[in-house]
mmCIF file of C-alpha atoms in Angstrom:
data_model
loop_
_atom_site.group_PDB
_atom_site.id
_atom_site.type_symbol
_atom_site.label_atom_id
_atom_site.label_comp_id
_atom_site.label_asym_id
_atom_site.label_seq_id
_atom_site.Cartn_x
_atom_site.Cartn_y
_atom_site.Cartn_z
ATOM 1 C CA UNK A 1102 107.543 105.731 75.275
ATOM 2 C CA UNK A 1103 106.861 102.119 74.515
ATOM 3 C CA UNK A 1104 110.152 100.826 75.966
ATOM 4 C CA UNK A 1105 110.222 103.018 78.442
ATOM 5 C CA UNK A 1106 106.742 101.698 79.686
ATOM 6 C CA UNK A 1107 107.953 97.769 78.821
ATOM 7 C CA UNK A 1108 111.098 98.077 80.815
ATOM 8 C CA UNK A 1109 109.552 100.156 83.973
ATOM 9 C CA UNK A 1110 106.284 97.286 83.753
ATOM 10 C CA UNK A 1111 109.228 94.323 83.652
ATOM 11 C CA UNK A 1112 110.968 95.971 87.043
ATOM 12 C CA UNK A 1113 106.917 96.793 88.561
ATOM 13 C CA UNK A 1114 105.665 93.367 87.916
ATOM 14 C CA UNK A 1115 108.320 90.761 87.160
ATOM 15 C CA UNK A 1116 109.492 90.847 90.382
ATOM 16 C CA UNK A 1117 109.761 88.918 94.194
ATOM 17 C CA UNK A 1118 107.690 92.058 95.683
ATOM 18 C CA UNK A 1119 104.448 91.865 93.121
ATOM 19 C CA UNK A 1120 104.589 88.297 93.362
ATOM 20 C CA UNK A 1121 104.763 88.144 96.923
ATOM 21 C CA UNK A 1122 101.860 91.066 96.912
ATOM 22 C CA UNK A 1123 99.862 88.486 94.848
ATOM 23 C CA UNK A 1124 99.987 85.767 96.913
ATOM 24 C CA UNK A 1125 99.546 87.539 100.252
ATOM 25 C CA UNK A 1126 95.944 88.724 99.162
ATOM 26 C CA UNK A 1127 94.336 85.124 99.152
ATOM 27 C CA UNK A 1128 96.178 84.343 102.552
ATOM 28 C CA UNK A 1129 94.963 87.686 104.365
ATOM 29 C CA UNK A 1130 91.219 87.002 102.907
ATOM 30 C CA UNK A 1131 91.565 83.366 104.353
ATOM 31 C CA UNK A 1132 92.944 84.370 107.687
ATOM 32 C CA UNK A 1133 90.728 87.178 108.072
ATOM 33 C CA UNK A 1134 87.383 84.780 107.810
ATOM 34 C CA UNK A 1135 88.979 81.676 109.051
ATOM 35 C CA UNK A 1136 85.931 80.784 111.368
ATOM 36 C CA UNK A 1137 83.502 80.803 108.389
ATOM 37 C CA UNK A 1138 86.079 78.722 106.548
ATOM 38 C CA UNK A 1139 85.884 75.607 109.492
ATOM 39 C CA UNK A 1140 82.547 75.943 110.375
ATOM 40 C CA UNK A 1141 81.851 75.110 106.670
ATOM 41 C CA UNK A 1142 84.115 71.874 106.664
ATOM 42 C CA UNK A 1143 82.586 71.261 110.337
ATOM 43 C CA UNK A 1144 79.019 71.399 109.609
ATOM 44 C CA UNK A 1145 79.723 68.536 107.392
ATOM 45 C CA UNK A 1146 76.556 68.801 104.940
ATOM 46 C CA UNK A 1147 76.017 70.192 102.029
ATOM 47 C CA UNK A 1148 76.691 74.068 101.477
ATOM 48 C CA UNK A 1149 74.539 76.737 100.014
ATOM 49 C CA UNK A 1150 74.518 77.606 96.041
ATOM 50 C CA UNK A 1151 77.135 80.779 95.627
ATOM 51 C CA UNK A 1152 78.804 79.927 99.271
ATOM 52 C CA UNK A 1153 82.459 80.161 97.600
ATOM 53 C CA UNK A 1154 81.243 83.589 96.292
ATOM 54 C CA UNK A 1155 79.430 84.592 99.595
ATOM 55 C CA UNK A 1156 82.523 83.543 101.628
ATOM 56 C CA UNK A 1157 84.919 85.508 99.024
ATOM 57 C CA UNK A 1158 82.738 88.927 99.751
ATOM 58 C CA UNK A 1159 83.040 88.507 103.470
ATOM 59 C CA UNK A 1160 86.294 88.453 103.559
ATOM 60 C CA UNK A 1161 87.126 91.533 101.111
ATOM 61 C CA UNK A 1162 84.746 93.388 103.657
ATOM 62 C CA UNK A 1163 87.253 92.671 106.718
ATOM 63 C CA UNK A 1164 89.019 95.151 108.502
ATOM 64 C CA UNK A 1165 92.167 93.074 108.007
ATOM 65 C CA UNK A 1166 91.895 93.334 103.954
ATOM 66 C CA UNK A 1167 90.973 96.932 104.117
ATOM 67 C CA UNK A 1168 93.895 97.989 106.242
ATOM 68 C CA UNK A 1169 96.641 95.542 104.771
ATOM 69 C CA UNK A 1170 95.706 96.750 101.178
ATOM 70 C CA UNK A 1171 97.495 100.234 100.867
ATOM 71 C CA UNK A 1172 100.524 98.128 102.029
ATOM 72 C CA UNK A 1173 100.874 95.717 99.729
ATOM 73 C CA UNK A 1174 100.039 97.542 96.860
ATOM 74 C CA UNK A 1175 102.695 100.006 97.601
ATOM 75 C CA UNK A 1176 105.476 97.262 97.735
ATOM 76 C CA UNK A 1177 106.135 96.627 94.092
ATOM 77 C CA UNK A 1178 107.053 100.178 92.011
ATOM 78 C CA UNK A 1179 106.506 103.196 94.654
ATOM 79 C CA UNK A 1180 110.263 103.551 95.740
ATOM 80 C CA UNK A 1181 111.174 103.420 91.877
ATOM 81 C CA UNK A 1182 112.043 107.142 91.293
ATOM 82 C CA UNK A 1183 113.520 107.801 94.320
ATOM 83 C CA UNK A 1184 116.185 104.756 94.083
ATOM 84 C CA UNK A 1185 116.706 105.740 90.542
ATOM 85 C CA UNK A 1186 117.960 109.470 91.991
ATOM 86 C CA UNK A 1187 119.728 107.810 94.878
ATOM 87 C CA UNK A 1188 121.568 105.340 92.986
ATOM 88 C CA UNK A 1189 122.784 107.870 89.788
ATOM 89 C CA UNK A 1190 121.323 105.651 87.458
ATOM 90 C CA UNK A 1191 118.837 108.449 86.481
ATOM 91 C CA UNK A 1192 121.751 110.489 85.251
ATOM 92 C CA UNK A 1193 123.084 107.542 82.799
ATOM 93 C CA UNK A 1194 118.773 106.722 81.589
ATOM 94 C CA UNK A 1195 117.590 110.550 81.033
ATOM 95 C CA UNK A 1196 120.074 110.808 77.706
ATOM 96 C CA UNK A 1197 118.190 107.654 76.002
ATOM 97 C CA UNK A 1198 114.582 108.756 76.567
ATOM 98 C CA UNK A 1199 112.637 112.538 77.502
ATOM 99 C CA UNK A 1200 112.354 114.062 80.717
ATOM 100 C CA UNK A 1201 108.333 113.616 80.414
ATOM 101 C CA UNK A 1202 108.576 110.084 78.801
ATOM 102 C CA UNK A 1203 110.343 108.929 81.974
ATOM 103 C CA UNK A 1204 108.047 110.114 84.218
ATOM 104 C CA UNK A 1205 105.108 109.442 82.326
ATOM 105 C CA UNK A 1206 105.989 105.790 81.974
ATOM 106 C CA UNK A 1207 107.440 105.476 85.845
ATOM 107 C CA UNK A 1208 103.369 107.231 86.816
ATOM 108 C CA UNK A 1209 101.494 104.294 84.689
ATOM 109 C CA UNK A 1210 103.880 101.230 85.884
ATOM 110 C CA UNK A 1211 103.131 102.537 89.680
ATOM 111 C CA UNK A 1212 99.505 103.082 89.461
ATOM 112 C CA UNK A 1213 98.797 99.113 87.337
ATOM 113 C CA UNK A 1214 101.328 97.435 89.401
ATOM 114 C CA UNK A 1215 99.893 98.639 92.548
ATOM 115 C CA UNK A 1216 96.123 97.946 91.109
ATOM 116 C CA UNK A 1217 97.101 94.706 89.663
ATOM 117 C CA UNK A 1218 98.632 93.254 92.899
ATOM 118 C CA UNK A 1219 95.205 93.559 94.742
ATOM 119 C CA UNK A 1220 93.131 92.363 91.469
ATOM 120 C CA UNK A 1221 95.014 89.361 90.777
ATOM 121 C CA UNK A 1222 95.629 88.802 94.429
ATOM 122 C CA UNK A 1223 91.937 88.786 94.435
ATOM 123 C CA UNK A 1224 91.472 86.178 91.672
ATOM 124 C CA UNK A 1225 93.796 84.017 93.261
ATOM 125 C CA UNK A 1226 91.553 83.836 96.241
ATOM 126 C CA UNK A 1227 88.842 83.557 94.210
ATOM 127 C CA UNK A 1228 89.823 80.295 92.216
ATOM 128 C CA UNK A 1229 90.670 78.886 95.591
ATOM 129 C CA UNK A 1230 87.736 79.435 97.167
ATOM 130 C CA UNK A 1231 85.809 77.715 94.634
ATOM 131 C CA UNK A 1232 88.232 74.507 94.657
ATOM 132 C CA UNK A 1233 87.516 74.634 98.342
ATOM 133 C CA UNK A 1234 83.557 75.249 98.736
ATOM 134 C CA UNK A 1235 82.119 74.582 95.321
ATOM 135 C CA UNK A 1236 81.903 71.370 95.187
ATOM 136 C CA UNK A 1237 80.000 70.983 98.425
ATOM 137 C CA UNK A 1238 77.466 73.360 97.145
ATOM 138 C CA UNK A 1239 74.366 72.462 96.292
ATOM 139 C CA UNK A 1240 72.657 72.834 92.562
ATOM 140 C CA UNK A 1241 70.526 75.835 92.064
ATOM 141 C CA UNK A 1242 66.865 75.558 91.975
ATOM 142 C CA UNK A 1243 65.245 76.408 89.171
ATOM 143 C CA UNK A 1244 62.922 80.066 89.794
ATOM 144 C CA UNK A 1245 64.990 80.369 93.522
ATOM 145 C CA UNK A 1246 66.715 83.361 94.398
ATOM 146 C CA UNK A 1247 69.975 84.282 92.539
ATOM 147 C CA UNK A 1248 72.921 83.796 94.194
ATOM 148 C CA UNK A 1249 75.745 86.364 94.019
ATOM 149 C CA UNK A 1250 77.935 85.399 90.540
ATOM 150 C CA UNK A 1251 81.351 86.272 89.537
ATOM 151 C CA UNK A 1252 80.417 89.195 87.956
ATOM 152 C CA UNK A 1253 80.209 90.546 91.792
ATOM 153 C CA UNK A 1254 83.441 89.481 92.468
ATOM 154 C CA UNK A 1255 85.070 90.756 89.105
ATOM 155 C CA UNK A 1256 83.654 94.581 89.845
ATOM 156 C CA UNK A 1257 85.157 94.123 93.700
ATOM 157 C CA UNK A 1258 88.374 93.681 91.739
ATOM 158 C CA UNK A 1259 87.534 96.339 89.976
ATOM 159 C CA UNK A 1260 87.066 98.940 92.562
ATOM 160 C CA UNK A 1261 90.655 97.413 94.623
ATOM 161 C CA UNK A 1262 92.304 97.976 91.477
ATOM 162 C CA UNK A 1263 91.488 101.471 91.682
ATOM 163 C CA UNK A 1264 92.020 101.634 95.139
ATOM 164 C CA UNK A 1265 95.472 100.092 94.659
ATOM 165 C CA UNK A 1266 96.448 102.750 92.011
ATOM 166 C CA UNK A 1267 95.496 105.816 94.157
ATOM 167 C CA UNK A 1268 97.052 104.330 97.042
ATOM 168 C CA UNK A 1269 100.776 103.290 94.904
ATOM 169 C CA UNK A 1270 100.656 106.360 93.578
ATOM 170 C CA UNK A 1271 100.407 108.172 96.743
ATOM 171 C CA UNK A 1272 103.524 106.431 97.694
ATOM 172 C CA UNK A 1273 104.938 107.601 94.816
ATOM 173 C CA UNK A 1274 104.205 110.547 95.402
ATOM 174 C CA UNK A 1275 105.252 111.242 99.414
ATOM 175 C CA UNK A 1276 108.400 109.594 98.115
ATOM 176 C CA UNK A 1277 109.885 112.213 95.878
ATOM 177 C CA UNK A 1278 108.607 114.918 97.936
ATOM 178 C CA UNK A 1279 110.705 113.738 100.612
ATOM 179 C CA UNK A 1280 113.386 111.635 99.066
ATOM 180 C CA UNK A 1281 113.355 108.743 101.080
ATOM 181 C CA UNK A 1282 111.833 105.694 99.646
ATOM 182 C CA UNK A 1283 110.937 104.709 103.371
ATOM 183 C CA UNK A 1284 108.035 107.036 103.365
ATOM 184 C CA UNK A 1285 106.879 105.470 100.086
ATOM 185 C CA UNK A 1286 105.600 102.115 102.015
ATOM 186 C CA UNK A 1287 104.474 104.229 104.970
ATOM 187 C CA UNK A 1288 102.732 106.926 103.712
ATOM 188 C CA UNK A 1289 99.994 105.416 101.630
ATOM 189 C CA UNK A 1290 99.111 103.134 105.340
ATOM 190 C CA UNK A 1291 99.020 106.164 107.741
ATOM 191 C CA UNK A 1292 96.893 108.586 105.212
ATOM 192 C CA UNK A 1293 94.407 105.637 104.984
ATOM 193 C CA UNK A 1294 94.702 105.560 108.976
ATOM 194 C CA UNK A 1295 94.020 109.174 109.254
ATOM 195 C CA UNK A 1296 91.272 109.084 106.151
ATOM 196 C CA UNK A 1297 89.732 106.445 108.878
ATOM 197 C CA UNK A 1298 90.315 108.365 112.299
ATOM 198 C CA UNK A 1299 88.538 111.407 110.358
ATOM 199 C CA UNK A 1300 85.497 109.325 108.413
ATOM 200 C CA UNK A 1301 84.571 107.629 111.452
ATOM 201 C CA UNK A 1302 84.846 109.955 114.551
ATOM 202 C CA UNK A 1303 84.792 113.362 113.438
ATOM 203 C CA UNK A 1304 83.361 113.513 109.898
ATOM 204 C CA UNK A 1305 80.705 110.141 109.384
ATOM 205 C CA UNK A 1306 78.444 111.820 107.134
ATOM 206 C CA UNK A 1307 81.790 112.294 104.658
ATOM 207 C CA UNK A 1308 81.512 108.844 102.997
ATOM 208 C CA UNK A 1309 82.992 110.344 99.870
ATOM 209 C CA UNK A 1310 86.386 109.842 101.773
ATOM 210 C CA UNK A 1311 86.235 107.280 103.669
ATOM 211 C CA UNK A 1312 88.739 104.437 102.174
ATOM 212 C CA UNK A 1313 86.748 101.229 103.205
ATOM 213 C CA UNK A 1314 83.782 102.829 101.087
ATOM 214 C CA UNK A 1315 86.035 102.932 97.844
ATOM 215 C CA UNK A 1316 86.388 98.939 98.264
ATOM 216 C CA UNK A 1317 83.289 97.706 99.851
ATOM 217 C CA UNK A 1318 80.737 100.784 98.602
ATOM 218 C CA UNK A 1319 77.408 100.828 100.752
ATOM 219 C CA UNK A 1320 74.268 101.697 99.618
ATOM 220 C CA UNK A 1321 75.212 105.403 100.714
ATOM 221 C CA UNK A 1322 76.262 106.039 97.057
ATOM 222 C CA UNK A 1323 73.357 107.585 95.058
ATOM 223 C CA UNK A 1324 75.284 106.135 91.879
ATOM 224 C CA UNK A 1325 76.483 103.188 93.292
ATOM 225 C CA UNK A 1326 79.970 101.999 92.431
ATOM 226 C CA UNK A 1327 80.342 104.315 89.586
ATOM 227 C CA UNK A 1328 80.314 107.098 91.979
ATOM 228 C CA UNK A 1329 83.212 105.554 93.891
ATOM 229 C CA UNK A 1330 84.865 105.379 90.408
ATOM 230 C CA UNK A 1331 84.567 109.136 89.787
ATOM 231 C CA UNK A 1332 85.816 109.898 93.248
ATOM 232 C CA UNK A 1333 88.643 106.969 92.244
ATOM 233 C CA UNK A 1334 89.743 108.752 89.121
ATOM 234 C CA UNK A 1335 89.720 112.010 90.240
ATOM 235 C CA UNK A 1336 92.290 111.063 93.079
ATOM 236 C CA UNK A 1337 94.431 108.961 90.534
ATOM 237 C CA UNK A 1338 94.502 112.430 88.109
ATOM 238 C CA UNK A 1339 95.635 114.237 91.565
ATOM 239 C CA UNK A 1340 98.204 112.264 92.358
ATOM 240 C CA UNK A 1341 99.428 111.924 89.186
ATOM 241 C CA UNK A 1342 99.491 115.380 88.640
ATOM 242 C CA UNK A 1343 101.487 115.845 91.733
ATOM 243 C CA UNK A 1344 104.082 113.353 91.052
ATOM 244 C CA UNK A 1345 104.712 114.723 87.680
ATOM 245 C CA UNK A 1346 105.853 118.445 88.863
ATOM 246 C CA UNK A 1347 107.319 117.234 91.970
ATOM 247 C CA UNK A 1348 109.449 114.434 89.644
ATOM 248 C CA UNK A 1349 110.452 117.590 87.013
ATOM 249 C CA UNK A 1350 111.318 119.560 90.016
ATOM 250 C CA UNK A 1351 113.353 116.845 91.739
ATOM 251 C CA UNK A 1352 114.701 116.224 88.210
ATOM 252 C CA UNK A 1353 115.513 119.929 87.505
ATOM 253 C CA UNK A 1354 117.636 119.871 90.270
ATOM 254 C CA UNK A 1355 120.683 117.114 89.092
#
């Protein structure tokens, strides 16, 4: 199982795709609040204590991060399985490792590499904002009000990892269903889309599901972001679950 998971993690994450995914997540959160980002450097003083942090929060609330990240996450591992069954080279790996082994290990590459590539990408954008803002910002003063900290910032990751997971493994799983690794980029973008159309026109009072809620949780939550995490994990088991007997099936059928 270990080398299984080692060589599935090298083709998820040591790659141009989860790189690329990495580095696009600091560039979408800079583009999406670019008028914050030159009024700062045109106001020309001084800028608040926790601005870098303030600035970074913004801009994982934007439409544009929200909507781009069940994209990129998807890019790295979800297409795995079915290339491996289009290609043949499932039929020359099976014979060194299990049947369950395989899948297991292709299930927990898809969901970190997908949660990793909006966490780190996240990270990045953090360090950058602070060699941008925070040394413009003024010191704190003593008994003033706290500003936001990295802690924040760390749990937003948090939640986008999770997010990211669900949302790879989604592609995962709309991929072997249907065989075509096409619908593994597209699928985890248009059930978010729908997820949206629903939450927001027909169904508002169903926060539960609504996908921007799972990043950016409001105050709606009566347990606050660890209710999102339930809600996470619950999805992650279901998708798992699904991928497993639809893989076995697909499997079953060499």
């Amino acid at each position: 199982m270990a080398r299984a998971l080692w060589a599935d993690f090298r083709r998820a994450m040591i790659c141009r795709k989860f790189f690329a995914c990495v580095l696009i997540v600091p560039i979408i959160l800079l583009l999406s609040s670019l008028d914050v980002v030159l009024a700062a450097f045109r106001a020309g003083g001084p800028l608040g204590t926790g601005f870098h942090i303030q600035f970074l929060k913004i801009a994982l609330d934007s439409e544009a991060m929200s909507f781009c990240a069940p994209i990129l996450c998807a890019l790295p591992f979800t297409a795995a399985f079915t290339e491996d069954m289009s290609s043949g080279f499932i039929r020359a790996y099976l014979p060194r490792t299990s049947v369950n082994r395989y899948i297991r290990s292709k299930n927990i590459a898809c969901a970190i590499s997908g949660g990793l590539s909006l966490a780190l990408g996240i990270l990045c954008a953090y360090a950058l904002s602070a060699m941008l803002f925070l040394p413009r910002e003024v010191a704190p003063v003593a008994g003033g009000e706290i500003p936001p900290a990295f802690p924040d910032i760390l749990g937003t990751a948090g939640l986008f990892f999770l997010s990211g997971a669900f949302w790879s493994l989604t592609g995962l799983l709309f991929a072997t269903f249907t065989g075509s690794k096409y619908m593994a980029y597209a699928s985890p973008f248009v059930l978010f889309y729908v997820l949206i159309i629903l939450c927001e026109r027909y169904f508002p009072d169903l926060y539960a599901l609504y996908p921007r809620e799972w990043m950016n949780p409001t105050d709606k939550w009566r347990l606050g972001s660890f209710g999102v995490l339930l809600i996470l994990s619950v999805l992650i088991t279901v998708a798992s679950a699904g991928f497993y007997f639809a893989a076995k099936r697909r499997i079953r059928s060499l």
